[in-house]
Amino acid sequence: MQDSRTSSALAATLVREEEKILACVHCGLCLEACPTYVATGDEDDSPRGRIYLMRAVEEGRLAKTSPAFQRHIDRCLGCRACETVCPAGVEYGQLLEAARGEIMSAPARRGPTYSLMRFVLRHVWLQPSRLRAAFGLARLIRDTGVASLLLKTNLAKLISPRFEFALSLLQSSAPAFATRNRASANVECGGKRSATPLWISEHEFSTKAPSALRSAGALQTVAPARDFGALLFRGCVTDGLFGRVNEATERVLAVNGCTVNTPDNQVCCGALHAHAGDLEGARALARQNIHAFEVGQAFLPVTSSDPQPAPNAPIITNAGGCGAMLVSYAHLLADDPDFKERARQFSARVRDIGQQLDVTGIREGAAIGPAPITYDGSCHLLNGQHAGDASLKMLSAVPDLKFVPLEGSDVCCGGAGVYNLLESDLSEKVLAEKLKHIEQSGAKVLATGNAGCHMQIGAGARLSEMDLRVCHPVELLDKSYDRAGFYRDEIFGT
């Protein structure tokens, strides 16, 4: 037991949320919205129970090294569904991250799995070159068929069920549809065509463009009917395993009148670090991203109607987990005098791809086939960015789509970053409920707007031998645009 109140991020967050917590009327809405409480029936595995434990630690009535505190905080998915239903407006996600920060600062006595996670977060994820190498190796294992072979021969399962699931996660990141290289494809946009690349990175702009053009700002991408400038946040997992989603995002934005630049030197959003309690690691990544996008702003491709890049061009994401983290930079860096205002401005500019298409408008494509398709909302897209409907609207631009509703589409799938590997038993229970509803829907294709959800559902479907393909909504819209002839290139024979 502790004898005095702690002075920490948790204490500060509890003080800030105290009025809301005291306004709790014990309505129980957070209990029914909490997947872990629904799965276990344990009050300590509910938002209300966990806040009680947090207050006990903050008041010195419970040690932060207490097994009860660590266990129930660890078992939280961090889906933030409780925030959406809470009438008092308690920002539980911030409390959770602060509580995990307390645990992270405690002496490490949590077993080899958590020790490995700490090592990877600090020595791989914070080092871009090492992270690129790790994802390169992962792609090699996936694309050469090694992962598939280990799964099909049951060797992975013999090693351990957790290893089998990890390989299934990797294998599920492979494309759901056959893809064609459209890197140099012309794009028809607003009746105009351009043979130039769809985006120009800061590196390419500074090293490949003649100096006269650089000084005059003469390089441009697609010439849309109406011009919008935007910056693309690649995301570490999306860039490492789902590069096709970033490419599809660029093409779809271009067709809808949005010129895009992808700033160099951007790094992981910091979500894994924040969710694990490594708030300093998350802050270091946040500062680097803010600086990278300030620099990237100056390299937005210019158009004839917009000779000067907009000072507040939106920052586009296509991963709900990344987007929710990026919009929280204002909170994360609220006590940093050098970055407080810069973080606030950055967060205000973040939009999911679906939100951006709401602004630009979405061109209708062509039909893509008769397979029944459903949509599962990413928790952080729904509860963090509040953009679930915008993501779903992308599918409305695909004519004759056979859409089937999914019961519990707003409920967590159990992925939650690396939760599925750290708390595999509880994650499996939550996933089983999701897969049951997907099977009942009759869908053969599931669209979801987050890489982690994609891999979690894809892995579960693969191990359950379900006939299901998982993709991002923007991939379906991209496929629709391809069939509509918006991408013009001799490769396509059009």
GROMACS .gro file of C-alpha atoms in nm, residues 54-379:
model
  326
   54MET     CA    1  -0.735   0.440  -1.070
   55ARG     CA    2  -0.869   0.660  -0.791
   56ALA     CA    3  -0.753   0.410  -0.531
   57VAL     CA    4  -0.399   0.430  -0.672
   58GLU     CA    5  -0.408   0.809  -0.697
   59GLU     CA    6  -0.530   0.840  -0.337
   60GLY     CA    7  -0.265   0.601  -0.205
   61ARG     CA    8  -0.512   0.328  -0.108
   62LEU     CA    9  -0.370   0.086  -0.364
   63ALA     CA   10  -0.017   0.041  -0.496
   64LYS     CA   11   0.037   0.085  -0.867
   65THR     CA   12   0.226  -0.245  -0.854
   66SER     CA   13  -0.087  -0.417  -0.726
   67PRO     CA   14  -0.173  -0.724  -0.940
   68ALA     CA   15  -0.541  -0.625  -0.935
   69PHE     CA   16  -0.467  -0.276  -1.070
   70GLN     CA   17  -0.230  -0.399  -1.339
   71ARG     CA   18  -0.447  -0.691  -1.445
   72HIS     CA   19  -0.770  -0.499  -1.496
   73ILE     CA   20  -0.603  -0.200  -1.661
   74ASP     CA   21  -0.415  -0.437  -1.895
   75ARG     CA   22  -0.739  -0.614  -1.985
   76CYS     CA   23  -0.901  -0.295  -2.117
   77LEU     CA   24  -0.924  -0.285  -2.496
   78GLY     CA   25  -0.912   0.094  -2.504
   79CYS     CA   26  -1.197   0.099  -2.757
   80ARG     CA   27  -1.350   0.408  -2.591
   81ALA     CA   28  -1.705   0.291  -2.656
   82CYS     CA   29  -1.780   0.397  -2.298
   83GLU     CA   30  -1.699   0.760  -2.389
   84THR     CA   31  -1.962   0.761  -2.660
   85VAL     CA   32  -2.241   0.647  -2.429
   86CYS     CA   33  -2.137   0.827  -2.107
   87PRO     CA   34  -2.389   1.104  -2.028
   88ALA     CA   35  -2.132   1.275  -1.803
   89GLY     CA   36  -1.875   1.291  -2.086
   90VAL     CA   37  -1.587   1.129  -1.898
   91GLU     CA   38  -1.283   1.108  -2.129
   92TYR     CA   39  -1.192   0.757  -2.029
   93GLY     CA   40  -0.925   0.711  -2.298
   94GLN     CA   41  -0.705   0.976  -2.141
   95LEU     CA   42  -0.749   0.819  -1.797
   96LEU     CA   43  -0.654   0.479  -1.936
   97GLU     CA   44  -0.334   0.604  -2.097
   98ALA     CA   45  -0.236   0.782  -1.774
   99ALA     CA   46  -0.305   0.466  -1.572
  100ARG     CA   47  -0.091   0.262  -1.807
  101GLY     CA   48   0.178   0.525  -1.770
  102GLU     CA   49   0.175   0.454  -1.395
  103ILE     CA   50   0.216   0.083  -1.464
  104MET     CA   51   0.492   0.146  -1.719
  105SER     CA   52   0.685   0.349  -1.459
  106ALA     CA   53   0.659   0.072  -1.203
  107PRO     CA   54   0.935  -0.189  -1.164
  108ALA     CA   55   0.907  -0.440  -1.452
  109ARG     CA   56   0.767  -0.760  -1.304
  110ARG     CA   57   0.512  -0.853  -1.568
  111GLY     CA   58   0.666  -1.142  -1.752
  112PRO     CA   59   0.862  -1.187  -2.077
  113THR     CA   60   0.580  -1.084  -2.314
  114TYR     CA   61   0.549  -0.736  -2.166
  115SER     CA   62   0.927  -0.703  -2.142
  116LEU     CA   63   0.953  -0.783  -2.513
  117MET     CA   64   0.685  -0.525  -2.590
  118ARG     CA   65   0.876  -0.258  -2.397
  119PHE     CA   66   1.196  -0.345  -2.582
  120VAL     CA   67   1.030  -0.332  -2.926
  121LEU     CA   68   0.854  -0.003  -2.854
  122ARG     CA   69   1.169   0.165  -2.730
  123HIS     CA   70   1.435   0.015  -2.957
  124VAL     CA   71   1.251  -0.062  -3.282
  125TRP     CA   72   0.942   0.158  -3.312
  126LEU     CA   73   1.133   0.474  -3.216
  127GLN     CA   74   1.400   0.401  -3.479
  128PRO     CA   75   1.255   0.445  -3.833
  129SER     CA   76   1.534   0.251  -4.007
  130ARG     CA   77   1.490  -0.046  -3.775
  131LEU     CA   78   1.114  -0.033  -3.812
  132ARG     CA   79   1.140  -0.029  -4.192
  133ALA     CA   80   1.371  -0.329  -4.175
  134ALA     CA   81   1.127  -0.514  -3.948
  135PHE     CA   82   0.836  -0.452  -4.184
  136GLY     CA   83   1.053  -0.547  -4.480
  137LEU     CA   84   1.125  -0.882  -4.315
  138ALA     CA   85   0.755  -0.927  -4.235
  139ARG     CA   86   0.660  -0.866  -4.599
  140LEU     CA   87   0.925  -1.113  -4.710
  141ILE     CA   88   0.784  -1.382  -4.481
  142ARG     CA   89   0.433  -1.308  -4.609
  143ASP     CA   90   0.501  -1.265  -4.980
  144THR     CA   91   0.736  -1.562  -5.022
  145GLY     CA   92   0.472  -1.795  -4.880
  146VAL     CA   93   0.664  -1.884  -4.564
  147ALA     CA   94   0.380  -1.770  -4.336
  148SER     CA   95   0.122  -1.955  -4.546
  149LEU     CA   96   0.329  -2.274  -4.541
  150LEU     CA   97   0.373  -2.267  -4.164
  151LEU     CA   98  -0.001  -2.217  -4.120
  152LYS     CA   99  -0.111  -2.481  -4.369
  153THR     CA  100   0.121  -2.746  -4.227
  154ASN     CA  101   0.016  -2.664  -3.868
  155LEU     CA  102   0.380  -2.609  -3.775
  156ALA     CA  103   0.292  -2.264  -3.642
  157LYS     CA  104   0.027  -2.410  -3.413
  158LEU     CA  105   0.270  -2.674  -3.287
  159ILE     CA  106   0.511  -2.398  -3.189
  160SER     CA  107   0.233  -2.214  -3.001
  161PRO     CA  108  -0.124  -2.096  -3.064
  162ARG     CA  109  -0.007  -1.738  -3.009
  163PHE     CA  110   0.257  -1.777  -3.280
  164GLU     CA  111  -0.007  -1.923  -3.510
  165PHE     CA  112  -0.232  -1.623  -3.454
  166ALA     CA  113   0.057  -1.381  -3.508
  167LEU     CA  114   0.133  -1.541  -3.844
  168SER     CA  115  -0.237  -1.532  -3.931
  169LEU     CA  116  -0.238  -1.160  -3.857
  170LEU     CA  117   0.052  -1.115  -4.097
  171GLN     CA  118  -0.101  -1.336  -4.365
  172SER     CA  119  -0.432  -1.147  -4.346
  173SER     CA  120  -0.253  -0.826  -4.445
  174ALA     CA  121  -0.207  -0.962  -4.798
  175PRO     CA  122  -0.429  -0.806  -5.069
  176ALA     CA  123  -0.787  -0.932  -5.077
  177PHE     CA  124  -0.811  -0.859  -5.452
  178ALA     CA  125  -0.577  -0.888  -5.746
  179THR     CA  126  -0.397  -0.557  -5.790
  180ARG     CA  127  -0.243  -0.389  -6.090
  181ASN     CA  128   0.042  -0.142  -6.089
  182ARG     CA  129  -0.107   0.200  -6.145
  183ALA     CA  130   0.187   0.398  -6.012
  184SER     CA  131   0.224   0.584  -6.343
  185ALA     CA  132  -0.143   0.578  -6.438
  186ASN     CA  133  -0.300   0.888  -6.582
  187VAL     CA  134  -0.599   1.009  -6.387
  188GLU     CA  135  -0.905   1.162  -6.545
  189CYS     CA  136  -1.030   1.428  -6.308
  190GLY     CA  137  -1.286   1.692  -6.386
  191GLY     CA  138  -1.254   1.617  -6.757
  192LYS     CA  139  -0.875   1.673  -6.752
  193ARG     CA  140  -0.594   1.423  -6.765
  194SER     CA  141  -0.241   1.431  -6.636
  195ALA     CA  142   0.043   1.186  -6.692
  196THR     CA  143   0.234   1.313  -6.390
  197PRO     CA  144   0.259   1.110  -6.067
  198LEU     CA  145  -0.033   1.148  -5.830
  199TRP     CA  146   0.182   1.297  -5.558
  200ILE     CA  147   0.529   1.436  -5.511
  201SER     CA  148   0.720   1.382  -5.190
  202GLU     CA  149   0.941   1.651  -5.042
  203HIS     CA  150   1.245   1.439  -5.130
  204GLU     CA  151   1.144   1.398  -5.493
  205PHE     CA  152   1.052   1.765  -5.520
  206SER     CA  153   1.384   1.879  -5.382
  207THR     CA  154   1.611   1.630  -5.562
  208LYS     CA  155   1.443   1.560  -5.898
  209ALA     CA  156   1.285   1.889  -5.998
  210PRO     CA  157   1.506   2.148  -6.176
  211SER     CA  158   1.590   2.439  -5.949
  212ALA     CA  159   1.404   2.685  -6.173
  213LEU     CA  160   1.083   2.486  -6.136
  214ARG     CA  161   1.132   2.448  -5.761
  215SER     CA  162   1.173   2.822  -5.713
  216ALA     CA  163   0.873   2.898  -5.931
  217GLY     CA  164   0.660   2.624  -5.773
  218ALA     CA  165   0.576   2.494  -6.119
  219LEU     CA  166   0.544   2.123  -6.045
  220GLN     CA  167   0.189   1.998  -5.999
  221THR     CA  168   0.002   1.673  -5.981
  222VAL     CA  169  -0.347   1.603  -6.116
  223ALA     CA  170  -0.539   1.902  -6.249
  224PRO     CA  171  -0.882   1.860  -6.089
  225ALA     CA  172  -1.198   2.057  -6.163
  226ARG     CA  173  -1.179   2.200  -5.812
  227ASP     CA  174  -0.850   2.201  -5.625
  228PHE     CA  175  -0.800   2.089  -5.267
  229GLY     CA  176  -0.456   2.050  -5.111
  230ALA     CA  177  -0.391   1.777  -4.855
  231LEU     CA  178  -0.110   1.598  -4.674
  232LEU     CA  179  -0.117   1.221  -4.634
  233PHE     CA  180  -0.019   1.049  -4.311
  234ARG     CA  181   0.113   0.710  -4.416
  235GLY     CA  182   0.103   0.526  -4.082
  236CYS     CA  183   0.372   0.275  -3.992
  237VAL     CA  184   0.165  -0.044  -4.019
  238THR     CA  185  -0.028   0.079  -4.321
  239ASP     CA  186   0.291   0.182  -4.496
  240GLY     CA  187   0.472  -0.136  -4.392
  241LEU     CA  188   0.204  -0.395  -4.473
  242PHE     CA  189  -0.079  -0.214  -4.654
  243GLY     CA  190   0.103   0.012  -4.898
  244ARG     CA  191  -0.174  -0.052  -5.150
  245VAL     CA  192  -0.421   0.129  -4.921
  246ASN     CA  193  -0.207   0.443  -4.922
  247GLU     CA  194  -0.178   0.421  -5.302
  248ALA     CA  195  -0.555   0.375  -5.337
  249THR     CA  196  -0.609   0.673  -5.105
  250GLU     CA  197  -0.394   0.896  -5.325
  251ARG     CA  198  -0.571   0.787  -5.643
  252VAL     CA  199  -0.921   0.829  -5.498
  253LEU     CA  200  -0.836   1.173  -5.360
  254ALA     CA  201  -0.694   1.277  -5.698
  255VAL     CA  202  -1.009   1.168  -5.883
  256ASN     CA  203  -1.209   1.378  -5.639
  257GLY     CA  204  -1.009   1.692  -5.693
  258CYS     CA  205  -0.751   1.671  -5.417
  259THR     CA  206  -0.381   1.721  -5.477
  260VAL     CA  207  -0.176   1.528  -5.222
  261ASN     CA  208   0.173   1.544  -5.079
  262THR     CA  209   0.323   1.281  -4.850
  263PRO     CA  210   0.574   1.454  -4.620
  264ASP     CA  211   0.910   1.293  -4.562
  265ASN     CA  212   1.040   1.214  -4.213
  266GLN     CA  213   0.696   1.132  -4.070
  267VAL     CA  214   0.704   0.848  -3.820
  268CYS     CA  215   0.466   0.622  -3.626
  269CYS     CA  216   0.172   0.815  -3.481
  270GLY     CA  217   0.261   0.696  -3.129
  271ALA     CA  218  -0.063   0.509  -3.062
  272LEU     CA  219   0.109   0.186  -2.957
  273HIS     CA  220   0.328   0.378  -2.714
  274ALA     CA  221   0.041   0.579  -2.566
  275HIS     CA  222  -0.180   0.272  -2.527
  276ALA     CA  223   0.106   0.087  -2.358
  277GLY     CA  224   0.169   0.376  -2.118
  278ASP     CA  225   0.494   0.497  -2.276
  279LEU     CA  226   0.373   0.855  -2.297
  280GLU     CA  227   0.720   1.001  -2.339
  281GLY     CA  228   0.779   0.778  -2.640
  282ALA     CA  229   0.444   0.890  -2.781
  283ARG     CA  230   0.536   1.256  -2.725
  284ALA     CA  231   0.870   1.215  -2.902
  285LEU     CA  232   0.694   1.071  -3.207
  286ALA     CA  233   0.426   1.341  -3.196
  287ARG     CA  234   0.685   1.620  -3.201
  288GLN     CA  235   0.862   1.464  -3.498
  289ASN     CA  236   0.536   1.430  -3.692
  290ILE     CA  237   0.430   1.787  -3.620
  291HIS     CA  238   0.762   1.914  -3.752
  292ALA     CA  239   0.751   1.685  -4.058
  293PHE     CA  240   0.407   1.810  -4.157
  294GLU     CA  241   0.502   2.172  -4.104
  295VAL     CA  242   0.786   2.118  -4.351
  296GLY     CA  243   0.568   1.911  -4.585
  297GLN     CA  244   0.309   2.189  -4.597
  298ALA     CA  245   0.547   2.400  -4.805
  299PHE     CA  246   0.581   2.123  -5.063
  300LEU     CA  247   0.215   2.077  -5.145
  301PRO     CA  248   0.178   2.053  -5.523
  302VAL     CA  249   0.050   2.381  -5.659
  303THR     CA  250  -0.224   2.431  -5.915
  304SER     CA  251  -0.308   2.710  -6.156
  305SER     CA  252  -0.599   2.816  -5.938
  306ASP     CA  253  -0.404   2.794  -5.612
  307PRO     CA  254  -0.048   2.928  -5.657
  308GLN     CA  255   0.010   2.929  -5.280
  309PRO     CA  256  -0.042   2.615  -5.067
  310ALA     CA  257  -0.319   2.653  -4.811
  311PRO     CA  258  -0.174   2.729  -4.465
  312ASN     CA  259  -0.404   2.478  -4.297
  313ALA     CA  260  -0.427   2.196  -4.549
  314PRO     CA  261  -0.593   1.889  -4.399
  315ILE     CA  262  -0.387   1.594  -4.280
  316ILE     CA  263  -0.548   1.280  -4.422
  317THR     CA  264  -0.539   0.940  -4.255
  318ASN     CA  265  -0.682   0.607  -4.363
  319ALA     CA  266  -0.640   0.422  -4.033
  320GLY     CA  267  -0.880   0.488  -3.747
  321GLY     CA  268  -0.620   0.411  -3.481
  322CYS     CA  269  -0.371   0.657  -3.628
  323GLY     CA  270  -0.633   0.925  -3.679
  324ALA     CA  271  -0.756   0.905  -3.320
  325MET     CA  272  -0.398   0.936  -3.197
  326LEU     CA  273  -0.319   1.232  -3.423
  327VAL     CA  274  -0.624   1.427  -3.303
  328SER     CA  275  -0.508   1.368  -2.944
  329TYR     CA  276  -0.172   1.543  -2.995
  330ALA     CA  277  -0.324   1.861  -2.852
  331HIS     CA  278  -0.388   1.676  -2.525
  332LEU     CA  279  -0.063   1.481  -2.534
  333LEU     CA  280   0.153   1.793  -2.568
  334ALA     CA  281  -0.066   2.030  -2.365
  335ASP     CA  282   0.215   2.087  -2.112
  336ASP     CA  283   0.491   2.141  -2.370
  337PRO     CA  284   0.534   2.518  -2.416
  338ASP     CA  285   0.718   2.475  -2.747
  339PHE     CA  286   0.460   2.243  -2.902
  340LYS     CA  287   0.133   2.317  -2.724
  341GLU     CA  288  -0.008   2.553  -2.988
  342ARG     CA  289   0.152   2.369  -3.278
  343ALA     CA  290  -0.005   2.044  -3.156
  344ARG     CA  291  -0.346   2.209  -3.124
  345GLN     CA  292  -0.329   2.337  -3.482
  346PHE     CA  293  -0.206   1.999  -3.607
  347SER     CA  294  -0.486   1.804  -3.438
  348ALA     CA  295  -0.751   2.040  -3.575
  349ARG     CA  296  -0.643   1.957  -3.931
  350VAL     CA  297  -0.664   1.577  -3.907
  351ARG     CA  298  -0.933   1.408  -4.118
  352ASP     CA  299  -1.007   1.052  -4.212
  353ILE     CA  300  -1.019   0.984  -4.587
  354GLY     CA  301  -1.397   0.954  -4.556
  355GLN     CA  302  -1.422   1.296  -4.390
  356GLN     CA  303  -1.212   1.453  -4.664
  357LEU     CA  304  -1.433   1.303  -4.934
  358ASP     CA  305  -1.731   1.454  -4.754
  359VAL     CA  306  -1.567   1.791  -4.818
  360THR     CA  307  -1.461   1.732  -5.178
  361GLY     CA  308  -1.766   1.529  -5.274
  362ILE     CA  309  -1.739   1.172  -5.403
  363ARG     CA  310  -1.759   1.085  -5.772
  364GLU     CA  311  -1.962   0.776  -5.846
  365GLY     CA  312  -1.767   0.486  -5.994
  366ALA     CA  313  -1.876   0.164  -6.160
  367ALA     CA  314  -2.022  -0.157  -6.022
  368ILE     CA  315  -1.766  -0.403  -5.890
  369GLY     CA  316  -1.960  -0.728  -5.865
  370PRO     CA  317  -2.241  -0.910  -5.691
  371ALA     CA  318  -2.064  -1.033  -5.376
  372PRO     CA  319  -2.244  -0.926  -5.055
  373ILE     CA  320  -2.038  -0.664  -4.871
  374THR     CA  321  -2.060  -0.541  -4.513
  375TYR     CA  322  -1.882  -0.276  -4.307
  376ASP     CA  323  -1.729  -0.293  -3.960
  377GLY     CA  324  -1.653   0.035  -3.786
  378SER     CA  325  -1.309   0.083  -3.636
  379CYS     CA  326  -1.348   0.173  -3.267
   0.00000   0.00000   0.00000
